[in-house]
mmCIF file with all atom_site columns, C-alpha atoms in Angstrom:
data_model
loop_
_atom_site.group_PDB
_atom_site.id
_atom_site.type_symbol
_atom_site.label_atom_id
_atom_site.label_alt_id
_atom_site.label_comp_id
_atom_site.label_asym_id
_atom_site.label_entity_id
_atom_site.label_seq_id
_atom_site.pdbx_PDB_ins_code
_atom_site.Cartn_x
_atom_site.Cartn_y
_atom_site.Cartn_z
_atom_site.occupancy
_atom_site.B_iso_or_equiv
_atom_site.pdbx_formal_charge
_atom_site.auth_seq_id
_atom_site.auth_comp_id
_atom_site.auth_asym_id
_atom_site.auth_atom_id
_atom_site.pdbx_PDB_model_num
ATOM 1  C CA . UNK A 1 1  ? -46.241 23.982 54.298 1.00 86.00 ? 1  UNK A CA 1
ATOM 2  C CA . UNK A 1 2  ? -47.005 23.563 50.912 1.00 88.00 ? 2  UNK A CA 1
ATOM 3  C CA . UNK A 1 3  ? -47.312 26.871 50.158 1.00 93.00 ? 3  UNK A CA 1
ATOM 4  C CA . UNK A 1 4  ? -43.950 27.757 52.528 1.00 94.00 ? 4  UNK A CA 1
ATOM 5  C CA . UNK A 1 5  ? -42.025 25.019 50.231 1.00 93.00 ? 5  UNK A CA 1
ATOM 6  C CA . UNK A 1 6  ? -44.184 27.253 47.698 1.00 95.00 ? 6  UNK A CA 1
ATOM 7  C CA . UNK A 1 7  ? -42.793 30.444 48.447 1.00 96.00 ? 7  UNK A CA 1
ATOM 8  C CA . UNK A 1 8  ? -39.762 29.476 48.912 1.00 97.00 ? 8  UNK A CA 1
ATOM 9  C CA . UNK A 1 9  ? -39.370 28.025 45.811 1.00 96.00 ? 9  UNK A CA 1
ATOM 10 C CA . UNK A 1 10 ? -40.243 31.047 44.691 1.00 98.00 ? 10 UNK A CA 1
ATOM 11 C CA . UNK A 1 11 ? -38.129 32.866 47.018 1.00 98.00 ? 11 UNK A CA 1
ATOM 12 C CA . UNK A 1 12 ? -35.302 30.676 45.255 1.00 97.00 ? 12 UNK A CA 1
ATOM 13 C CA . UNK A 1 13 ? -35.961 30.724 41.788 1.00 97.00 ? 13 UNK A CA 1
ATOM 14 C CA . UNK A 1 14 ? -35.559 34.866 41.802 1.00 98.00 ? 14 UNK A CA 1
ATOM 15 C CA . UNK A 1 15 ? -32.789 34.715 43.642 1.00 98.00 ? 15 UNK A CA 1
ATOM 16 C CA . UNK A 1 16 ? -31.650 32.577 40.543 1.00 98.00 ? 16 UNK A CA 1
ATOM 17 C CA . UNK A 1 17 ? -32.313 35.211 38.293 1.00 98.00 ? 17 UNK A CA 1
ATOM 18 C CA . UNK A 1 18 ? -30.251 38.387 39.955 1.00 98.00 ? 18 UNK A CA 1
ATOM 19 C CA . UNK A 1 19 ? -27.721 35.554 40.373 1.00 98.00 ? 19 UNK A CA 1
ATOM 20 C CA . UNK A 1 20 ? -27.427 35.800 36.294 1.00 98.00 ? 20 UNK A CA 1
ATOM 21 C CA . UNK A 1 21 ? -27.979 39.676 36.197 1.00 98.00 ? 21 UNK A CA 1
ATOM 22 C CA . UNK A 1 22 ? -25.404 39.923 38.571 1.00 97.00 ? 22 UNK A CA 1
ATOM 23 C CA . UNK A 1 23 ? -23.243 37.798 36.460 1.00 95.00 ? 23 UNK A CA 1
ATOM 24 C CA . UNK A 1 24 ? -23.802 39.582 32.939 1.00 96.00 ? 24 UNK A CA 1
ATOM 25 C CA . UNK A 1 25 ? -24.129 42.595 34.735 1.00 96.00 ? 25 UNK A CA 1
ATOM 26 C CA . UNK A 1 26 ? -20.895 42.358 35.693 1.00 93.00 ? 26 UNK A CA 1
ATOM 27 C CA . UNK A 1 27 ? -19.647 41.276 32.273 1.00 92.00 ? 27 UNK A CA 1
ATOM 28 C CA . UNK A 1 28 ? -21.017 43.977 30.276 1.00 95.00 ? 28 UNK A CA 1
ATOM 29 C CA . UNK A 1 29 ? -19.466 46.286 32.982 1.00 93.00 ? 29 UNK A CA 1
ATOM 30 C CA . UNK A 1 30 ? -15.772 45.248 32.971 1.00 90.00 ? 30 UNK A CA 1
ATOM 31 C CA . UNK A 1 31 ? -16.020 44.858 29.000 1.00 92.00 ? 31 UNK A CA 1
ATOM 32 C CA . UNK A 1 32 ? -16.995 48.893 29.304 1.00 90.00 ? 32 UNK A CA 1
ATOM 33 C CA . UNK A 1 33 ? -19.733 48.009 27.778 1.00 94.00 ? 33 UNK A CA 1
ATOM 34 C CA . UNK A 1 34 ? -22.228 50.279 29.964 1.00 94.00 ? 34 UNK A CA 1
ATOM 35 C CA . UNK A 1 35 ? -21.439 53.195 31.025 1.00 91.00 ? 35 UNK A CA 1
ATOM 36 C CA . UNK A 1 36 ? -20.068 53.022 33.992 1.00 84.00 ? 36 UNK A CA 1
ATOM 37 C CA . UNK A 1 37 ? -20.306 57.001 35.093 1.00 91.00 ? 37 UNK A CA 1
ATOM 38 C CA . UNK A 1 38 ? -23.909 56.936 34.425 1.00 94.00 ? 38 UNK A CA 1
ATOM 39 C CA . UNK A 1 39 ? -26.139 57.316 38.150 1.00 96.00 ? 39 UNK A CA 1
ATOM 40 C CA . UNK A 1 40 ? -28.754 54.245 36.759 1.00 95.00 ? 40 UNK A CA 1
ATOM 41 C CA . UNK A 1 41 ? -25.838 51.674 36.028 1.00 95.00 ? 41 UNK A CA 1
ATOM 42 C CA . UNK A 1 42 ? -23.718 52.442 38.590 1.00 94.00 ? 42 UNK A CA 1
ATOM 43 C CA . UNK A 1 43 ? -27.476 52.098 40.956 1.00 96.00 ? 43 UNK A CA 1
ATOM 44 C CA . UNK A 1 44 ? -28.049 48.909 38.860 1.00 96.00 ? 44 UNK A CA 1
ATOM 45 C CA . UNK A 1 45 ? -24.576 47.413 39.874 1.00 96.00 ? 45 UNK A CA 1
ATOM 46 C CA . UNK A 1 46 ? -24.753 48.918 43.840 1.00 96.00 ? 46 UNK A CA 1
ATOM 47 C CA . UNK A 1 47 ? -28.000 47.037 44.074 1.00 97.00 ? 47 UNK A CA 1
ATOM 48 C CA . UNK A 1 48 ? -26.675 43.521 42.549 1.00 97.00 ? 48 UNK A CA 1
ATOM 49 C CA . UNK A 1 49 ? -23.848 43.378 43.651 1.00 97.00 ? 49 UNK A CA 1
ATOM 50 C CA . UNK A 1 50 ? -25.148 43.965 47.092 1.00 97.00 ? 50 UNK A CA 1
ATOM 51 C CA . UNK A 1 51 ? -27.918 41.370 46.731 1.00 98.00 ? 51 UNK A CA 1
ATOM 52 C CA . UNK A 1 52 ? -25.540 38.496 45.486 1.00 98.00 ? 52 UNK A CA 1
ATOM 53 C CA . UNK A 1 53 ? -21.842 39.379 47.251 1.00 97.00 ? 53 UNK A CA 1
ATOM 54 C CA . UNK A 1 54 ? -23.073 38.131 50.860 1.00 97.00 ? 54 UNK A CA 1
ATOM 55 C CA . UNK A 1 55 ? -23.650 34.622 48.898 1.00 97.00 ? 55 UNK A CA 1
ATOM 56 C CA . UNK A 1 56 ? -20.640 34.804 46.985 1.00 96.00 ? 56 UNK A CA 1
ATOM 57 C CA . UNK A 1 57 ? -18.203 35.347 49.429 1.00 95.00 ? 57 UNK A CA 1
ATOM 58 C CA . UNK A 1 58 ? -17.882 32.806 51.589 1.00 96.00 ? 58 UNK A CA 1
ATOM 59 C CA . UNK A 1 59 ? -18.052 31.030 48.088 1.00 95.00 ? 59 UNK A CA 1
ATOM 60 C CA . UNK A 1 60 ? -15.063 32.846 46.487 1.00 92.00 ? 60 UNK A CA 1
ATOM 61 C CA . UNK A 1 61 ? -13.005 32.204 50.037 1.00 93.00 ? 61 UNK A CA 1
ATOM 62 C CA . UNK A 1 62 ? -12.771 28.364 49.094 1.00 92.00 ? 62 UNK A CA 1
ATOM 63 C CA . UNK A 1 63 ? -12.066 28.612 45.654 1.00 90.00 ? 63 UNK A CA 1
ATOM 64 C CA . UNK A 1 64 ? -8.631  28.328 44.313 1.00 86.00 ? 64 UNK A CA 1
ATOM 65 C CA . UNK A 1 65 ? -7.440  31.462 42.123 1.00 81.00 ? 65 UNK A CA 1
ATOM 66 C CA . UNK A 1 66 ? -8.168  30.606 38.722 1.00 85.00 ? 66 UNK A CA 1
ATOM 67 C CA . UNK A 1 67 ? -6.611  33.872 37.040 1.00 83.00 ? 67 UNK A CA 1
ATOM 68 C CA . UNK A 1 68 ? -9.245  36.459 35.988 1.00 81.00 ? 68 UNK A CA 1
ATOM 69 C CA . UNK A 1 69 ? -11.868 33.839 35.980 1.00 87.00 ? 69 UNK A CA 1
ATOM 70 C CA . UNK A 1 70 ? -14.641 34.016 38.747 1.00 89.00 ? 70 UNK A CA 1
ATOM 71 C CA . UNK A 1 71 ? -16.764 30.905 39.526 1.00 94.00 ? 71 UNK A CA 1
ATOM 72 C CA . UNK A 1 72 ? -17.917 31.663 42.505 1.00 95.00 ? 72 UNK A CA 1
ATOM 73 C CA . UNK A 1 73 ? -21.574 32.214 40.371 1.00 96.00 ? 73 UNK A CA 1
ATOM 74 C CA . UNK A 1 74 ? -21.855 29.006 39.046 1.00 96.00 ? 74 UNK A CA 1
ATOM 75 C CA . UNK A 1 75 ? -21.222 27.225 42.176 1.00 96.00 ? 75 UNK A CA 1
ATOM 76 C CA . UNK A 1 76 ? -23.816 29.533 43.853 1.00 97.00 ? 76 UNK A CA 1
ATOM 77 C CA . UNK A 1 77 ? -26.186 28.015 41.115 1.00 98.00 ? 77 UNK A CA 1
ATOM 78 C CA . UNK A 1 78 ? -25.229 24.894 41.872 1.00 98.00 ? 78 UNK A CA 1
ATOM 79 C CA . UNK A 1 79 ? -25.729 24.972 45.291 1.00 97.00 ? 79 UNK A CA 1
ATOM 80 C CA . UNK A 1 80 ? -29.575 26.987 45.076 1.00 98.00 ? 80 UNK A CA 1
ATOM 81 C CA . UNK A 1 81 ? -30.555 24.118 42.072 1.00 97.00 ? 81 UNK A CA 1
ATOM 82 C CA . UNK A 1 82 ? -30.248 21.481 44.547 1.00 98.00 ? 82 UNK A CA 1
ATOM 83 C CA . UNK A 1 83 ? -32.011 23.182 47.411 1.00 97.00 ? 83 UNK A CA 1
ATOM 84 C CA . UNK A 1 84 ? -34.565 23.619 44.683 1.00 97.00 ? 84 UNK A CA 1
ATOM 85 C CA . UNK A 1 85 ? -34.872 20.306 44.098 1.00 96.00 ? 85 UNK A CA 1
ATOM 86 C CA . UNK A 1 86 ? -34.641 19.188 47.669 1.00 96.00 ? 86 UNK A CA 1
ATOM 87 C CA . UNK A 1 87 ? -36.818 20.953 48.733 1.00 95.00 ? 87 UNK A CA 1
ATOM 88 C CA . UNK A 1 88 ? -39.763 20.257 45.468 1.00 93.00 ? 88 UNK A CA 1
ATOM 89 C CA . UNK A 1 89 ? -39.061 16.624 45.680 1.00 93.00 ? 89 UNK A CA 1
ATOM 90 C CA . UNK A 1 90 ? -37.695 15.012 49.150 1.00 92.00 ? 90 UNK A CA 1
ATOM 91 C CA . UNK A 1 91 ? -39.746 17.280 51.274 1.00 91.00 ? 91 UNK A CA 1
ATOM 92 C CA . UNK A 1 92 ? -42.827 17.770 49.045 1.00 85.00 ? 92 UNK A CA 1
ATOM 93 C CA . UNK A 1 93 ? -43.469 14.531 48.772 1.00 86.00 ? 93 UNK A CA 1
ATOM 94 C CA . UNK A 1 94 ? -42.365 14.169 53.195 1.00 89.00 ? 94 UNK A CA 1
ATOM 95 C CA . UNK A 1 95 ? -44.740 16.869 53.553 1.00 87.00 ? 95 UNK A CA 1
ATOM 96 C CA . UNK A 1 96 ? -47.962 15.180 51.339 1.00 85.00 ? 96 UNK A CA 1
ATOM 97 C CA . UNK A 1 97 ? -47.565 11.971 52.063 1.00 85.00 ? 97 UNK A CA 1
ATOM 98 C CA . UNK A 1 98 ? -47.841 13.368 55.878 1.00 79.00 ? 98 UNK A CA 1
ATOM 99 C CA . UNK A 1 99 ? -44.379 12.291 57.229 1.00 65.00 ? 99 UNK A CA 1
#
């Protein structure tokens, strides 16, 4: 059971960095820092979009319109942090003590 918890925590940590990379990429793309016509840039952007959009879409549905500011990645990072801490503190100690 501990191996399963560690694997889930590792997956959450990887997804954490994917969300950060997606947010940074969207800023670079919006401010024309990266060449939007480059095929590699397009494929990286598409990959990041496909990895993060299923988790960000439900959050964006409930968020009020803040103009051009999208804080849904920050909210998703907070949710992931809560899940990770819950697994590490509560579930881990419940598994180690045996109930």
